[in-house]
XYZ file of N, CA, C and O in Angstrom:
644
model
N 0.820 -1.196 0.000
C 0.000 0.000 0.000
C 0.864 1.262 0.000
O 1.992 1.254 0.474
N 0.317 2.341 -0.568
C 1.062 3.595 -0.597
C 1.085 4.221 0.801
O 0.454 3.734 1.731
N 1.805 5.335 0.944
C 1.978 5.978 2.244
C 0.674 6.403 2.877
O 0.461 6.230 4.079
N -0.230 6.970 2.071
C -1.512 7.426 2.602
C -2.309 6.258 3.172
O -2.843 6.321 4.270
N -2.390 5.169 2.407
C -3.169 4.015 2.852
C -2.537 3.383 4.090
O -3.234 3.004 5.025
N -1.218 3.299 4.111
C -0.539 2.737 5.289
C -0.805 3.588 6.526
O -1.013 3.066 7.616
N -0.813 4.913 6.337
C -1.085 5.807 7.451
C -2.474 5.535 8.029
O -2.657 5.426 9.229
N -3.454 5.413 7.163
C -4.815 5.207 7.634
C -4.990 3.821 8.255
O -5.744 3.670 9.217
N -4.277 2.819 7.743
C -4.312 1.497 8.376
C -3.700 1.571 9.772
O -4.222 1.005 10.726
N -2.600 2.290 9.898
C -1.963 2.468 11.200
C -2.874 3.259 12.136
O -2.968 2.957 13.319
N -3.536 4.278 11.596
C -4.423 5.096 12.426
C -5.552 4.256 13.000
O -5.932 4.420 14.160
N -6.078 3.332 12.209
C -7.142 2.453 12.702
C -6.640 1.599 13.858
O -7.333 1.401 14.843
N -5.419 1.078 13.727
C -4.892 0.213 14.778
C -4.361 1.019 15.965
O -4.057 0.451 17.005
N -4.277 2.325 15.828
C -3.716 3.177 16.878
C -4.733 3.573 17.938
O -4.375 4.214 18.911
N -5.981 3.172 17.782
C -7.021 3.575 18.732
C -6.644 3.252 20.169
O -6.954 4.000 21.080
N -5.994 2.128 20.381
C -5.662 1.696 21.736
C -4.268 2.133 22.185
O -3.870 1.845 23.304
N -3.541 2.838 21.321
C -2.203 3.310 21.684
C -2.301 4.558 22.556
O -3.253 5.314 22.460
N -1.270 4.776 23.363
C -1.225 6.037 24.089
C -0.691 7.124 23.160
O -0.195 6.844 22.072
N -0.806 8.376 23.580
C -0.439 9.494 22.708
C 1.026 9.459 22.285
O 1.346 9.760 21.147
N 1.912 9.074 23.205
C 3.341 9.052 22.859
C 3.618 8.069 21.730
O 4.385 8.360 20.816
N 2.970 6.905 21.781
C 3.152 5.919 20.716
C 2.538 6.414 19.403
O 3.096 6.201 18.324
N 1.386 7.061 19.501
C 0.761 7.612 18.302
C 1.655 8.668 17.663
O 1.809 8.707 16.447
N 2.245 9.513 18.497
C 3.134 10.559 17.988
C 4.303 9.932 17.235
O 4.668 10.376 16.148
N 4.878 8.869 17.793
C 5.988 8.182 17.122
C 5.544 7.626 15.775
O 6.241 7.773 14.772
N 4.399 6.950 15.766
C 3.900 6.338 14.531
C 3.637 7.392 13.454
O 4.025 7.220 12.308
N 2.964 8.455 13.822
C 2.642 9.504 12.848
C 3.922 10.150 12.340
O 4.068 10.399 11.144
N 4.862 10.394 13.246
C 6.136 10.980 12.847
C 6.878 10.129 11.832
O 7.493 10.644 10.899
N 6.785 8.801 11.990
C 7.441 7.896 11.042
C 6.829 8.003 9.645
O 7.520 7.871 8.640
N 5.532 8.231 9.590
C 4.848 8.281 8.307
C 4.888 9.646 7.627
O 4.707 9.724 6.414
N 5.122 10.700 8.371
C 5.038 12.046 7.795
C 5.921 12.233 6.570
O 5.500 12.842 5.589
N 7.133 11.737 6.639
C 8.064 11.929 5.518
C 7.635 11.190 4.261
O 8.074 11.514 3.162
N 6.773 10.184 4.418
C 6.311 9.417 3.260
C 5.219 10.129 2.474
O 4.928 9.761 1.346
N 4.626 11.151 3.064
C 3.559 11.879 2.383
C 4.141 12.914 1.436
O 5.102 13.599 1.771
N 3.527 13.024 0.274
C 3.866 14.150 -0.589
C 3.061 15.334 -0.076
O 2.086 15.184 0.657
N 3.486 16.534 -0.450
C 2.759 17.719 -0.019
C 1.331 17.645 -0.539
O 1.096 17.234 -1.668
N 0.402 18.006 0.302
C -0.993 17.989 -0.112
C -1.910 17.797 1.074
O -1.472 17.785 2.228
N -3.194 17.625 0.796
C -4.189 17.542 1.869
C -3.956 16.404 2.857
O -4.180 16.572 4.057
N -3.486 15.236 2.362
C -3.264 14.117 3.282
C -2.162 14.431 4.286
O -2.268 14.101 5.465
N -1.108 15.080 3.813
C -0.028 15.442 4.728
C -0.523 16.469 5.746
O -0.182 16.397 6.924
N -1.341 17.407 5.299
C -1.871 18.411 6.214
C -2.775 17.762 7.264
O -2.743 18.136 8.437
N -3.574 16.779 6.856
C -4.409 16.058 7.821
C -3.538 15.311 8.829
O -3.839 15.285 10.027
N -2.471 14.708 8.341
C -1.554 13.996 9.245
C -0.911 14.970 10.234
O -0.760 14.653 11.426
N -0.549 16.160 9.763
C 0.020 17.175 10.656
C -1.002 17.605 11.709
O -0.647 17.832 12.874
N -2.269 17.730 11.307
C -3.318 18.074 12.274
C -3.466 16.984 13.333
O -3.596 17.275 14.520
N -3.433 15.727 12.893
C -3.528 14.611 13.846
C -2.340 14.643 14.801
O -2.498 14.477 16.019
N -1.155 14.887 14.264
C 0.038 14.956 15.102
C -0.059 16.116 16.097
O 0.237 15.956 17.284
N -0.496 17.271 15.626
C -0.667 18.426 16.512
C -1.670 18.104 17.624
O -1.445 18.436 18.790
N -2.764 17.451 17.253
C -3.769 17.079 18.251
C -3.196 16.136 19.306
O -3.521 16.252 20.497
N -2.360 15.217 18.889
C -1.749 14.294 19.855
C -0.798 15.029 20.793
O -0.756 14.735 21.990
N -0.035 15.988 20.254
C 0.814 16.797 21.136
C -0.050 17.585 22.121
O 0.281 17.710 23.302
N -1.182 18.113 21.637
C -2.106 18.807 22.533
C -2.582 17.857 23.633
O -2.597 18.225 24.810
N -2.965 16.638 23.257
C -3.442 15.655 24.239
C -2.389 15.322 25.287
O -2.720 14.965 26.412
N -1.124 15.449 24.904
C -0.014 15.196 25.823
C 0.359 16.446 26.625
O 1.320 16.425 27.377
N -0.371 17.536 26.407
C -0.094 18.834 27.043
C 1.257 19.404 26.602
O 1.863 20.187 27.312
N 1.704 19.012 25.417
C 2.910 19.595 24.808
C 2.442 20.731 23.894
O 2.479 20.627 22.665
N 1.966 21.795 24.531
C 1.266 22.845 23.807
C 2.142 23.584 22.803
O 1.683 23.914 21.713
N 3.402 23.833 23.145
C 4.273 24.537 22.203
C 4.499 23.723 20.931
O 4.475 24.262 19.824
N 4.711 22.416 21.098
C 4.873 21.550 19.920
C 3.590 21.504 19.107
O 3.618 21.535 17.875
N 2.458 21.421 19.803
C 1.176 21.408 19.098
C 1.015 22.684 18.279
O 0.651 22.627 17.099
N 1.309 23.818 18.888
C 1.179 25.103 18.189
C 2.082 25.132 16.962
O 1.670 25.601 15.890
N 3.303 24.620 17.093
C 4.214 24.588 15.938
C 3.605 23.797 14.779
O 3.671 24.219 13.623
N 3.022 22.655 15.068
C 2.421 21.845 14.000
C 1.162 22.499 13.440
O 0.923 22.452 12.235
N 0.361 23.112 14.296
C -0.816 23.827 13.793
C -0.384 24.973 12.868
O -0.987 25.196 11.814
N 0.672 25.681 13.250
C 1.169 26.778 12.393
C 1.697 26.231 11.072
O 1.538 26.865 10.030
N 2.319 25.063 11.128
C 2.796 24.413 9.910
C 1.628 24.164 8.963
O 1.730 24.363 7.754
N 0.500 23.733 9.508
C -0.700 23.507 8.698
C -1.185 24.831 8.107
O -1.523 24.903 6.919
N -1.214 25.877 8.920
C -1.648 27.188 8.411
C -0.780 27.653 7.249
O -1.283 28.238 6.289
N 0.512 27.386 7.349
C 1.446 27.816 6.301
C 1.435 26.905 5.084
O 1.822 27.324 4.000
N 0.996 25.648 5.260
C 1.131 24.684 4.177
C -0.149 24.287 3.471
O -0.097 23.630 2.439
N -1.283 24.674 4.017
C -2.548 24.225 3.434
C -3.314 25.396 2.826
O -3.262 26.502 3.328
N -4.022 25.090 1.755
C -4.894 26.093 1.154
C -6.359 25.819 1.458
O -7.224 26.575 1.054
N -6.647 24.733 2.167
C -8.028 24.371 2.455
C -8.543 25.110 3.689
O -7.889 25.109 4.731
N -9.719 25.710 3.575
C -10.248 26.490 4.689
C -10.540 25.614 5.902
O -10.390 26.062 7.040
N -10.938 24.353 5.691
C -11.184 23.473 6.823
C -9.902 23.258 7.626
O -9.912 23.314 8.857
N -8.794 23.037 6.942
C -7.515 22.859 7.638
C -7.150 24.119 8.415
O -6.675 24.035 9.549
N -7.362 25.281 7.811
C -7.060 26.543 8.497
C -7.935 26.682 9.743
O -7.445 27.078 10.806
N -9.212 26.374 9.594
C -10.122 26.475 10.732
C -9.674 25.552 11.864
O -9.568 25.979 13.022
N -9.397 24.290 11.546
C -8.989 23.333 12.571
C -7.667 23.733 13.221
O -7.496 23.587 14.436
N -6.738 24.257 12.428
C -5.457 24.694 12.980
C -5.639 25.907 13.892
O -5.047 25.970 14.976
N -6.473 26.860 13.471
C -6.725 28.033 14.320
C -7.384 27.641 15.631
O -7.031 28.156 16.696
N -8.337 26.715 15.577
C -8.983 26.230 16.798
C -7.944 25.544 17.685
O -7.902 25.773 18.899
N -7.092 24.717 17.085
C -6.053 24.033 17.851
C -5.096 24.993 18.525
O -4.700 24.792 19.680
N -4.734 26.057 17.826
C -3.850 27.072 18.415
C -4.546 27.736 19.599
O -3.941 27.918 20.666
N -5.820 28.095 19.439
C -6.556 28.739 20.526
C -6.608 27.834 21.758
O -6.312 28.269 22.881
N -6.982 26.566 21.550
C -7.052 25.633 22.679
C -5.672 25.424 23.309
O -5.563 25.305 24.531
N -4.633 25.373 22.491
C -3.284 25.164 23.018
C -2.831 26.359 23.846
O -2.231 26.187 24.921
N -3.113 27.559 23.373
C -2.756 28.750 24.149
C -3.520 28.783 25.469
O -2.959 29.135 26.512
N -4.788 28.390 25.411
C -5.564 28.312 26.648
C -4.961 27.262 27.583
O -4.863 27.483 28.796
N -4.539 26.133 27.026
C -3.901 25.093 27.828
C -2.635 25.586 28.510
O -2.319 25.181 29.634
N -1.926 26.495 27.842
C -0.715 27.092 28.406
C -1.028 28.191 29.414
O -0.138 28.771 29.999
N -2.325 28.489 29.573
C -2.795 29.576 30.427
C -2.363 30.943 29.901
O -2.235 31.906 30.648
N -2.137 31.019 28.605
C -1.831 32.278 27.927
C -3.157 32.829 27.402
O -3.454 32.796 26.210
N -3.967 33.316 28.335
C -5.343 33.666 28.012
C -5.454 34.843 27.048
O -6.335 34.854 26.188
N -4.563 35.803 27.177
C -4.625 36.975 26.284
C -4.458 36.546 24.820
O -5.230 36.947 23.949
N -3.462 35.729 24.553
C -3.253 35.262 23.178
C -4.316 34.258 22.755
O -4.674 34.195 21.577
N -4.832 33.477 23.701
C -5.923 32.554 23.382
C -7.160 33.342 22.953
O -7.845 32.962 21.997
N -7.437 34.441 23.646
C -8.566 35.304 23.274
C -8.407 35.767 21.838
O -9.349 35.691 21.033
N -7.221 36.232 21.488
C -6.973 36.688 20.110
C -7.139 35.546 19.109
O -7.681 35.742 18.019
N -6.676 34.365 19.485
C -6.801 33.213 18.581
C -8.266 32.807 18.395
O -8.690 32.498 17.281
N -9.035 32.830 19.476
C -10.465 32.527 19.350
C -11.150 33.570 18.466
O -11.983 33.229 17.623
N -10.797 34.842 18.656
C -11.403 35.904 17.833
C -11.057 35.707 16.358
O -11.903 35.907 15.484
N -9.824 35.324 16.068
C -9.414 35.057 14.686
C -10.239 33.918 14.105
O -10.700 33.990 12.963
N -10.425 32.870 14.895
C -11.219 31.724 14.438
C -12.644 32.151 14.112
O -13.204 31.751 13.093
N -13.220 32.981 14.962
C -14.587 33.462 14.735
C -14.636 34.353 13.496
O -15.540 34.219 12.660
N -13.653 35.209 13.358
C -13.625 36.156 12.233
C -13.549 35.440 10.886
O -14.158 35.856 9.912
N -12.801 34.350 10.821
C -12.590 33.635 9.558
C -13.267 32.271 9.564
O -12.745 31.307 9.025
N -14.444 32.201 10.148
C -15.090 30.909 10.375
C -15.700 30.276 9.138
O -15.907 29.075 9.100
N -16.031 31.062 8.128
C -16.791 30.558 6.991
C -18.058 29.898 7.495
O -18.814 30.496 8.245
N -18.284 28.648 7.134
C -19.528 27.986 7.503
C -19.367 27.040 8.703
O -20.252 26.275 9.006
N -18.261 27.099 9.399
C -17.984 26.129 10.453
C -18.698 26.486 11.750
O -18.904 27.649 12.061
N -19.072 25.482 12.533
C -19.780 25.727 13.797
C -18.926 26.538 14.772
O -17.715 26.306 14.879
N -19.565 27.455 15.471
C -18.806 28.361 16.328
C -19.210 28.328 17.799
O -18.567 28.990 18.610
N -20.241 27.619 18.159
C -20.724 27.658 19.538
C -19.587 27.380 20.522
O -19.362 28.154 21.463
N -18.863 26.285 20.327
C -17.793 25.918 21.255
C -16.639 26.909 21.224
O -15.937 27.075 22.228
N -16.438 27.568 20.089
C -15.386 28.586 19.992
C -15.763 29.776 20.883
O -14.926 30.311 21.614
N -17.031 30.178 20.813
C -17.497 31.254 21.687
C -17.389 30.861 23.157
O -17.040 31.694 24.003
N -17.684 29.607 23.471
C -17.546 29.132 24.854
C -16.092 29.300 25.302
O -15.825 29.797 26.398
N -15.150 28.895 24.449
C -13.731 29.049 24.782
C -13.343 30.507 24.956
O -12.592 30.854 25.878
N -13.866 31.362 24.096
C -13.573 32.792 24.200
C -14.090 33.347 25.526
O -13.350 34.030 26.250
N -15.327 33.040 25.863
C -15.893 33.522 27.127
C -15.107 32.985 28.322
O -14.829 33.714 29.279
N -14.729 31.712 28.250
C -13.962 31.091 29.334
C -12.621 31.806 29.531
O -12.208 32.105 30.653
N -11.947 32.125 28.425
C -10.649 32.798 28.529
C -10.804 34.219 29.065
O -9.969 34.676 29.851
N -11.851 34.910 28.644
C -12.104 36.232 29.224
C -12.266 36.116 30.741
O -11.685 36.891 31.500
N -13.055 35.145 31.161
C -13.281 34.973 32.591
C -11.975 34.633 33.311
O -11.666 35.205 34.357
N -11.205 33.708 32.759
C -9.940 33.301 33.382
C -8.904 34.420 33.370
O -7.989 34.441 34.190
N -9.067 35.358 32.445
C -8.156 36.504 32.360
C -8.702 37.698 33.160
O -8.258 38.820 32.987
N -9.673 37.420 34.016
C -10.298 38.434 34.867
C -10.936 39.572 34.076
O -10.910 40.725 34.498
N -11.518 39.235 32.942
C -12.249 40.202 32.125
C -13.725 39.798 32.120
O -14.278 39.382 31.104
N -14.351 39.939 33.287
C -15.723 39.477 33.497
C -16.709 40.143 32.529
O -17.599 39.481 31.987
N -16.553 41.453 32.321
C -17.490 42.154 31.433
C -17.423 41.630 30.004
O -18.447 41.474 29.344
N -16.215 41.355 29.535
C -16.062 40.803 28.178
C -16.653 39.392 28.104
O -17.256 39.020 27.098
N -16.476 38.625 29.181
C -17.072 37.281 29.224
C -18.588 37.385 29.137
O -19.230 36.655 28.363
N -19.165 38.296 29.900
C -20.617 38.487 29.866
C -21.091 38.940 28.487
O -22.107 38.444 27.987
N -20.371 39.861 27.874
C -20.749 40.315 26.529
C -20.726 39.152 25.538
O -21.628 39.021 24.702
N -19.708 38.320 25.636
C -19.592 37.163 24.740
C -20.743 36.184 24.978
O -21.348 35.691 24.018
N -21.051 35.927 26.232
C -22.142 34.999 26.551
C -23.492 35.542 26.075
O -24.316 34.799 25.547
N -23.697 36.841 26.231
C -24.949 37.441 25.749
C -25.030 37.387 24.223
O -26.111 37.163 23.656
N -23.901 37.610 23.587
C -23.870 37.483 22.124
C -24.244 36.059 21.710
O -24.958 35.858 20.723
N -23.778 35.086 22.490
C -24.113 33.690 22.199
C -25.619 33.458 22.320
O -26.199 32.731 21.516
N -26.235 34.069 23.318
C -27.684 33.932 23.482
C -28.416 34.406 22.228
O -29.387 33.793 21.807
N -27.931 35.492 21.647
C -28.565 36.047 20.444
C -28.246 35.231 19.198
O -29.108 35.038 18.344
N -27.007 34.760 19.082
C -26.586 34.031 17.877
C -27.098 32.595 17.844
O -27.330 32.041 16.773
N -27.204 31.980 19.020
C -27.534 30.550 19.089
C -28.742 30.300 19.995
O -28.668 29.463 20.897
N -29.868 30.973 19.784
C -30.996 30.864 20.721
C -31.579 29.451 20.844
O -32.131 29.113 21.887
N -31.438 28.640 19.821
C -32.029 27.301 19.883
C -30.979 26.191 20.051
O -31.294 25.014 19.895
N -29.744 26.559 20.374
C -28.692 25.563 20.569
C -29.026 24.689 21.782
O -29.583 25.164 22.773
N -28.680 23.420 21.690
C -29.017 22.464 22.758
C -28.363 22.811 24.097
O -28.848 22.389 25.145
N -27.290 23.590 24.087
C -26.588 23.939 25.329
C -26.841 25.387 25.759
O -26.118 25.903 26.615
N -27.863 26.040 25.209
C -28.079 27.449 25.526
C -28.430 27.660 26.997
O -28.101 28.692 27.575
N -29.037 26.672 27.645
C -29.357 26.812 29.070
C -28.091 26.909 29.923
O -28.078 27.602 30.942
N -27.032 26.225 29.500
C -25.747 26.317 30.202
C -25.220 27.753 30.108
O -24.699 28.296 31.089
N -25.394 28.368 28.956
C -24.939 29.746 28.756
C -25.750 30.696 29.639
O -25.187 31.581 30.288
N -27.055 30.499 29.682
C -27.913 31.345 30.526
C -27.514 31.216 31.995
O -27.456 32.212 32.721
N -27.217 30.012 32.439
C -26.782 29.788 33.818
C -25.442 30.478 34.100
O -25.237 31.046 35.180
N -24.551 30.424 33.127
C -23.246 31.055 33.285
C -23.396 32.579 33.393
O -22.706 33.217 34.189
N -24.299 33.143 32.613
C -24.551 34.590 32.680
C -25.028 34.950 34.089
O -24.529 35.913 34.694
N -25.941 34.168 34.612
C -26.433 34.419 35.981
C -25.309 34.282 36.992
O -25.184 35.075 37.915
N -24.480 33.266 36.834
C -23.384 33.028 37.774
C -22.378 34.183 37.777
O -21.790 34.493 38.801
N -22.218 34.813 36.619
C -21.289 35.943 36.528
C -21.948 37.259 36.926
O -21.321 38.310 36.861
N -23.214 37.179 37.298
C -23.889 38.375 37.772
C -24.571 39.190 36.695
O -24.828 40.374 36.867
N -24.825 38.558 35.533
C -25.448 39.280 34.431
C -26.881 39.170 34.431
O -27.821 38.805 34.203
């Protein structure tokens, strides 16, 4: 089988592996990919595994690699989301806020509810309660019928809104 098919066969068998083993396996296959969407997907998977291991700086490096190497908007969206979550994981809330805002600004047709949740959470963790409340209220208006809107309403009350 070619590199792409071997990667996907390995990915199927990797379900029970721990993240460190997955990172090794993906790293072995990366060089076999030619430039293109499959390699970018593999880089996203690798970045996600580094995120799962709390290796946020490495994850961010791979997400940035995807941003620089892919022309697909889905890859850009996933990489931007990964960067935002990684910055939040590092407790770099100010930069995470900016990353979440970038993701929202360039969202195209992708779902944003959880991105807004992350943005509000980072505002709160960065002691910017008013911005968190504004974001949560915006969510109420943008997503009035979302299945988790009651959680947002409760959070607004908890923050004193």
